[in-house]
Each structure stands twice: as C-alpha cells, then as structure tokens.
Short mmCIF file of C-alpha atoms in Angstrom, two decimals:
data_model
loop_
_atom_site.label_atom_id
_atom_site.label_comp_id
_atom_site.label_asym_id
_atom_site.label_seq_id
_atom_site.Cartn_x
_atom_site.Cartn_y
_atom_site.Cartn_z
CA MET W 24 121.53 143.46 147.61
CA ILE W 25 120.75 140.35 149.40
CA LYS W 26 119.99 137.37 146.87
CA SER W 27 118.16 134.24 147.85
CA MET W 28 119.91 130.93 146.88
CA THR W 29 116.71 129.43 145.63
CA GLY W 30 115.38 130.87 142.26
CA PHE W 31 114.50 130.22 138.51
CA GLY W 32 115.11 131.84 135.20
CA ARG W 33 114.15 130.92 131.46
CA SER W 34 114.59 132.41 128.37
CA LYS W 35 113.95 131.66 124.75
CA TYR W 36 115.72 132.96 121.72
CA GLU W 37 115.42 132.66 117.95
CA ASN W 38 117.35 133.43 114.88
CA GLU W 39 117.45 132.32 111.63
CA GLU W 40 115.26 129.04 112.21
CA ARG W 41 117.62 128.37 115.31
CA GLU W 42 115.61 128.18 118.68
CA TYR W 43 117.45 128.04 121.98
CA THR W 44 115.94 127.48 125.39
CA VAL W 45 117.73 128.21 128.50
CA GLU W 46 116.39 127.37 132.28
CA ILE W 47 118.10 127.85 135.39
CA LYS W 48 117.08 126.89 138.59
CA SER W 49 118.85 126.37 142.02
CA VAL W 50 118.47 125.30 145.74
CA ASN W 51 120.64 125.93 148.89
CA ASN W 52 124.05 124.60 148.87
CA ARG W 53 127.31 125.73 150.80
CA TYR W 54 129.26 125.82 147.74
CA SER W 55 128.89 126.39 143.71
CA ASP W 56 127.78 123.20 142.12
CA ILE W 57 126.72 123.79 138.49
CA SER W 58 125.24 120.93 136.51
CA ILE W 59 124.35 121.34 132.96
CA LYS W 60 122.14 119.29 130.72
CA MET W 61 122.26 120.07 127.04
CA PRO W 62 122.19 118.32 123.46
CA ARG W 63 125.22 116.51 122.50
CA ASN W 64 125.93 118.56 119.34
CA LEU W 65 126.28 121.54 121.83
CA SER W 66 128.53 119.64 124.36
CA SER W 67 131.77 121.43 122.80
CA LEU W 68 130.35 124.75 124.52
CA GLU W 69 129.51 123.39 127.94
CA GLU W 70 132.62 124.79 129.59
CA LYS W 71 132.19 128.24 128.05
CA ILE W 72 128.35 128.37 129.40
CA LYS W 73 129.27 127.07 132.65
CA LYS W 74 132.05 129.83 133.11
CA GLN W 75 129.42 132.50 132.03
CA ILE W 76 127.06 131.03 134.74
CA THR W 77 129.89 130.89 137.45
CA THR W 78 130.89 134.71 136.87
CA ALA W 79 127.18 135.69 137.67
CA ILE W 80 126.28 133.10 140.42
CA SER W 81 128.64 132.59 143.06
CA ARG W 82 126.84 129.77 145.22
CA GLY W 83 124.09 127.24 145.22
CA LYS W 84 122.96 123.83 143.88
CA ILE W 85 122.35 125.09 139.96
CA ASP W 86 120.71 123.13 137.43
CA VAL W 87 120.90 124.49 133.83
CA PHE W 88 118.69 122.95 131.07
CA ILE W 89 119.45 123.77 127.35
CA THR W 90 117.59 122.79 124.46
CA PHE W 91 118.32 123.59 120.74
CA ILE W 92 116.44 123.19 117.68
CA ASN W 93 118.24 123.95 114.46
CA ASN W 94 116.12 124.16 111.12
CA SER W 95 118.67 126.30 109.55
CA GLU W 96 121.68 124.97 107.39
CA LYS W 97 124.37 126.64 109.85
CA GLY W 98 126.04 124.55 112.55
CA LYS W 99 125.32 121.07 111.08
CA ASP W 100 128.09 118.66 110.57
CA ILE W 101 126.61 115.35 109.76
CA LYS W 102 128.78 112.31 110.09
CA ILE W 103 128.04 108.52 110.03
CA ASN W 104 129.82 105.98 111.71
CA THR W 105 130.04 103.51 108.86
CA GLU W 106 132.22 101.07 110.81
CA LEU W 107 129.84 100.76 113.79
CA ALA W 108 126.71 100.61 111.38
CA LYS W 109 128.51 97.51 109.68
CA MET W 110 128.78 96.13 113.06
CA TYR W 111 125.23 96.46 113.77
CA ILE W 112 124.18 95.10 110.52
CA LYS W 113 126.58 92.08 110.64
CA GLU W 114 124.95 91.35 114.07
CA LEU W 115 121.48 91.85 113.07
CA LYS W 116 121.79 89.56 110.03
CA GLN W 117 123.42 86.78 112.55
CA LEU W 118 120.32 87.17 114.63
CA ALA W 119 117.78 86.88 112.02
CA LYS W 120 119.78 83.77 110.73
CA GLU W 121 119.71 82.18 114.12
CA GLY W 122 116.22 83.22 114.73
CA GLU W 123 115.18 82.02 111.20
CA ILE W 124 113.42 85.34 110.51
CA ILE W 125 113.34 87.52 107.55
CA ASP W 126 116.45 89.68 107.06
CA ASN W 127 115.16 92.82 105.99
CA ILE W 128 117.29 95.42 107.12
CA ASN W 129 116.51 99.27 106.28
CA VAL W 130 119.03 101.88 106.17
CA THR W 131 116.85 104.34 107.88
CA GLU W 132 116.63 102.02 110.94
CA VAL W 133 120.34 101.37 111.05
CA ILE W 134 121.05 104.97 111.48
CA ARG W 135 118.57 105.23 114.38
CA LEU W 136 120.82 102.85 116.15
CA PRO W 137 122.96 104.72 119.22
CA GLU W 138 126.12 106.41 117.87
CA VAL W 139 125.68 105.54 114.20
CA LEU W 140 124.44 109.16 113.25
CA ASN W 141 126.23 112.17 114.85
CA ILE W 142 125.25 115.71 114.31
CA SER W 143 128.01 118.19 115.60
CA LEU W 144 128.73 121.75 115.05
CA GLU W 145 131.02 122.69 112.29
CA ASN W 146 133.98 124.66 113.32
CA ASP W 147 133.14 127.62 111.23
CA ASP W 148 129.59 128.10 112.66
CA GLU W 149 130.70 127.29 116.10
CA GLU W 150 131.42 130.85 117.16
CA LEU W 151 127.98 131.81 115.76
CA ILE W 152 125.97 129.25 117.79
CA LEU W 153 128.06 130.07 120.92
CA SER W 154 127.26 133.94 120.49
CA GLU W 155 123.33 133.26 120.16
CA LEU W 156 123.33 130.95 123.01
CA THR W 157 125.31 133.15 125.22
CA VAL W 158 122.72 135.74 124.48
CA CYS W 159 120.04 133.22 125.62
CA THR W 160 121.88 132.26 128.61
CA LYS W 161 122.31 135.83 129.64
CA ASN W 162 118.75 136.59 129.47
CA ALA W 163 118.18 133.38 131.78
CA ILE W 164 120.57 134.49 134.00
CA ASP W 165 119.17 137.96 134.33
CA SER W 166 115.41 136.35 134.98
CA PHE W 167 117.06 134.36 137.43
CA ILE W 168 119.11 136.81 139.39
CA ALA W 169 115.84 138.95 139.53
CA MET W 170 113.68 136.34 141.09
CA ARG W 171 116.65 135.68 143.75
CA GLU W 172 116.80 139.36 144.60
CA THR W 173 112.90 139.44 145.14
CA GLU W 174 113.26 136.61 147.59
CA GLY W 175 116.25 138.28 149.08
CA LEU W 176 114.35 141.11 149.80
CA LYS W 177 111.81 139.20 151.81
CA ILE W 178 114.57 137.24 153.64
CA LYS W 179 116.25 140.72 154.57
CA GLU W 180 112.94 142.21 155.93
CA ASP W 181 112.46 139.07 158.14
CA LEU W 182 116.05 139.16 159.37
CA GLN W 183 115.75 142.86 160.21
CA ASN W 184 112.73 142.31 162.24
CA ARG W 185 114.38 139.31 164.21
CA ILE W 186 117.53 141.20 165.03
CA ASN W 187 115.39 144.11 166.25
CA ILE W 188 113.71 141.77 168.59
CA ILE W 189 116.96 140.41 169.67
CA SER W 190 118.52 143.79 170.37
CA LYS W 191 115.53 144.69 172.39
CA LYS W 192 116.00 141.47 174.46
CA ILE W 193 119.44 142.20 174.84
CA ASP W 194 118.77 145.77 176.25
CA LYS W 195 116.07 144.08 178.75
CA ILE W 196 118.74 141.66 179.78
CA ASN W 197 121.24 144.49 180.40
CA SER W 198 118.83 146.42 182.51
CA ILE W 199 118.04 143.37 184.70
CA SER W 200 121.69 142.50 185.10
CA THR W 201 122.47 146.04 186.60
CA GLY W 202 120.31 145.40 189.42
CA LEU W 203 121.46 142.05 190.46
CA VAL W 204 124.60 143.08 192.52
CA GLU W 205 122.29 145.47 194.86
CA GLU W 206 119.76 142.72 194.98
CA TYR W 207 122.51 140.24 196.06
CA VAL W 208 123.96 142.89 198.52
CA VAL W 209 120.56 142.98 200.30
CA LYS W 210 119.87 139.21 200.25
CA LEU W 211 123.48 138.64 201.57
CA GLU W 212 123.13 141.01 204.47
CA LYS W 213 119.59 139.65 205.45
CA ARG W 214 121.08 136.11 205.48
CA ILE W 215 124.04 137.01 207.67
CA ASN W 216 121.55 138.74 210.12
CA ASP W 217 119.07 135.75 210.08
CA ILE W 218 122.18 133.26 210.90
CA LEU W 219 124.06 135.47 213.31
CA LYS W 220 121.19 137.24 214.76
CA THR W 221 123.13 140.50 214.71
CA SER W 222 123.22 143.49 212.89
CA VAL W 223 126.93 144.16 213.03
CA VAL W 224 128.14 142.83 209.64
CA ASP W 225 131.86 142.52 208.56
CA GLU W 226 132.17 145.09 205.93
CA THR W 227 135.48 143.88 204.63
CA ARG W 228 134.19 140.26 204.21
CA LEU W 229 131.04 141.52 202.69
CA ALA W 230 132.82 143.65 200.14
CA GLN W 231 135.00 140.58 199.36
CA GLU W 232 131.87 138.61 198.66
CA ILE W 233 130.14 141.14 196.69
CA VAL W 234 133.34 141.61 194.51
CA ILE W 235 133.32 137.78 193.80
CA TYR W 236 129.80 137.75 193.09
CA SER W 237 129.97 140.42 190.66
CA ASP W 238 133.01 138.83 188.68
CA LYS W 239 131.11 135.57 188.56
CA CYS W 240 127.81 136.81 187.15
CA SER W 241 129.07 139.76 185.15
CA ILE W 242 127.65 139.66 181.61
CA GLU W 243 128.70 143.12 180.38
CA GLU W 244 131.43 141.80 178.09
CA GLU W 245 128.99 139.43 176.79
CA ILE W 246 126.57 142.08 176.05
CA THR W 247 129.09 144.16 174.53
CA ARG W 248 130.09 141.84 171.95
CA LEU W 249 126.60 140.74 171.22
CA ARG W 250 125.88 144.34 170.30
CA SER W 251 128.98 144.50 168.01
CA HIS W 252 127.79 141.24 166.20
CA ILE W 253 124.26 142.91 165.85
CA LEU W 254 125.64 146.02 164.26
CA GLN W 255 127.95 144.14 161.89
CA PHE W 256 124.93 141.93 160.98
CA THR W 257 122.85 144.89 160.30
CA ASN W 258 125.61 146.46 158.09
CA LEU W 259 126.16 143.37 156.23
CA LEU W 260 122.19 143.31 155.17
CA GLU W 261 122.91 146.57 153.62
CA THR W 262 125.97 145.39 151.45
CA SER W 263 125.91 143.92 148.08
CA GLY W 264 127.63 140.70 147.03
CA PRO W 265 127.42 137.33 148.55
CA ILE W 266 127.22 137.71 152.57
CA GLY W 267 125.74 134.25 153.49
CA LYS W 268 128.89 132.70 154.85
CA LYS W 269 129.76 136.00 156.97
CA LEU W 270 126.35 136.16 158.48
CA ASP W 271 126.61 132.52 159.16
CA PHE W 272 129.72 133.23 161.20
CA LEU W 273 128.10 136.09 163.00
CA VAL W 274 125.11 133.98 164.12
CA GLN W 275 127.55 131.44 165.71
CA GLU W 276 129.28 134.12 167.61
CA MET W 277 125.76 135.58 168.68
CA ASN W 278 124.97 131.93 169.89
CA ARG W 279 128.12 131.65 171.78
CA GLU W 280 127.79 134.80 173.59
CA THR W 281 124.15 133.89 174.61
CA ASN W 282 125.20 130.75 175.89
CA THR W 283 127.62 132.27 177.98
CA ILE W 284 125.26 134.80 179.39
CA GLY W 285 122.92 131.91 180.29
CA SER W 286 125.42 129.94 182.06
CA LYS W 287 126.25 133.19 184.29
CA ALA W 288 122.74 134.36 184.90
CA ASN W 289 121.68 133.97 188.65
CA SER W 290 118.17 135.21 187.45
CA LEU W 291 115.01 133.27 186.41
CA GLU W 292 113.96 136.21 184.08
CA ILE W 293 117.56 136.66 182.52
CA THR W 294 117.19 132.70 181.67
CA ASN W 295 113.79 133.14 180.10
CA LEU W 296 114.98 135.88 178.08
CA VAL W 297 118.18 133.90 177.02
CA VAL W 298 115.81 131.12 175.86
CA ASP W 299 113.97 133.74 173.80
CA LEU W 300 117.26 135.04 172.41
CA LYS W 301 118.23 131.38 171.30
CA THR W 302 115.09 130.81 169.51
CA GLU W 303 115.59 133.82 167.55
CA ILE W 304 118.97 133.15 166.78
CA GLU W 305 118.11 129.81 165.48
CA ASN W 306 115.46 131.10 163.22
CA ILE W 307 117.95 133.55 161.96
CA ARG W 308 120.49 130.80 161.26
CA GLU W 309 117.90 128.64 159.23
CA GLN W 310 116.86 131.79 157.33
CA ILE W 311 120.51 132.53 156.34
CA GLN W 312 121.04 129.28 154.68
CA ASN W 313 118.93 130.68 152.10
CA ILE W 314 121.14 133.53 151.28
CA GLU W 315 123.91 133.53 148.71
#
C-alpha cells in the first residue's frame, strides 16, 4: 500500500503512576532523517527507540517528541553533584560580597541550578521503563502509519487518474503519427508537380525521400517505451513497501521519451499533445515527492 511521507501519530500510556506520551510527525525528505526530543533521564534509551522507529518508517524527515511523568518509586536514581554545588555556592558568596548584598543562599535554590540535581534511570528499572516506552512508541507508530496510508490512498487515486490521461494522449499521438507519412507523400508529390510542372515523378527518388522522412519522424520506439513505463508505473501502485524512488525514476524516463517525441514531431497537433503530456508528467513528479 502506498504511504504518504507526511503524517502524524500520537499515543499516551500510563502504568503505576508513570505516564508516557509519544508524538511522531513527518514531512517529505529524500532519505530517513529522525530527530528525537526526550527527557534527559531517558536519554540512555534514545538509540533503542530510534531503532524501533527506523524499522517501521523508512523515509521522511521525522520528528519525535517524548514526555515522561514519573510519580512512582520506580526508575529514579537521584544524584546531587556536590562539587558543582560547592562551586556555585562559592561564586554566589563572592558575588554577594562584592555587591554588598545579603548572603542568603538556600539549598533548594542551589539544586535548581544547571546540572546540580540529576535524575536518571536506575539500572534495575531501565528495562521496565524501556518496555513501557516501547509500547507507547508502537501505538504512536501505528497511528502515524494509519494516517500515512490514508493520505497514500488519496495520492494513489490522483496518480491513477493522471496516468490514465497520459495513456489516452499517447494513444492519440500514435494514431496521428501513423498518418504523417501518407500525408507527407501527398504533399511531396504536390510540391514536385508545382515546381516541375509535370505529373511524371521519379518514383525511386520519391521512395528515398519517404524513407528518410519516415526514419526522421518515427516515434514508434518512444511510444513503445512510454507504454512500458506506464505499465510499470501502474503495477508499482499496487505493490507494498516504499516505491517513491522507483516511481521518480520512471517519471524521469517518461519525461525523456516525451521530449524526444516533441523534437521529432512534425505536427502541430502532436506538439500540443506533447505539451499536455509534459504538464501531466510534471504534476505526477510533484505528487510522488510525497510518497514513501
């Protein structure tokens, strides 16, 4: 199933006075770029959570926001950096002395200073916290993917409509091109008659000119390749897994063949149809930038 690269998922999990919230959102990106913002006391779990997300989401600029409220006795290892606290106190006393202000330093104020009080996970409880956070993350991923799939269905429908339009225009170009040689023969004979004022035409020379013209303006190979690309494109829309890069490659090839048809076309009608084709191909190219 096609998945959009834009999406949002959120999950909340509570257990024994421990509360987790995980939010995942993403936008288009050529590669996988995951950024996780989480409490410092959970930082030791970041790589494991990132691996969990990478396994489920293969492409996009993905931002993950994790909050953790712990009112239980589990998962708390409180440490006070006493040496740093003493340095703060020393500097504060010196500041009070120089500023001739009251030296009234409260311990509760000191522990609020940066990196004095550190709360980290106890080793014995790390696995418990990880298992609970993993559950919350999985639920957020499921919600996120569900939204991506919903958006993907809309994109798929739009792409199918556009590729059908392209297919019909190619059929029309093909039908026009089949009559170009016959039309050229009539025009060439008329020009010869008008110039030479005679109805006698060198059939050998005429045949040579027709062969040269046919070879020069033939677009049969380009149309065959275009139809092959369209078939591959349509088949990819029905497959699962990331297909965005494959579709992008096919669109580049379709555009290349269309340009060649435009350069060979000796018909205003075909030229106009080529412009229409390039417009639809560009619309498809922009749309598939949203596909995983």
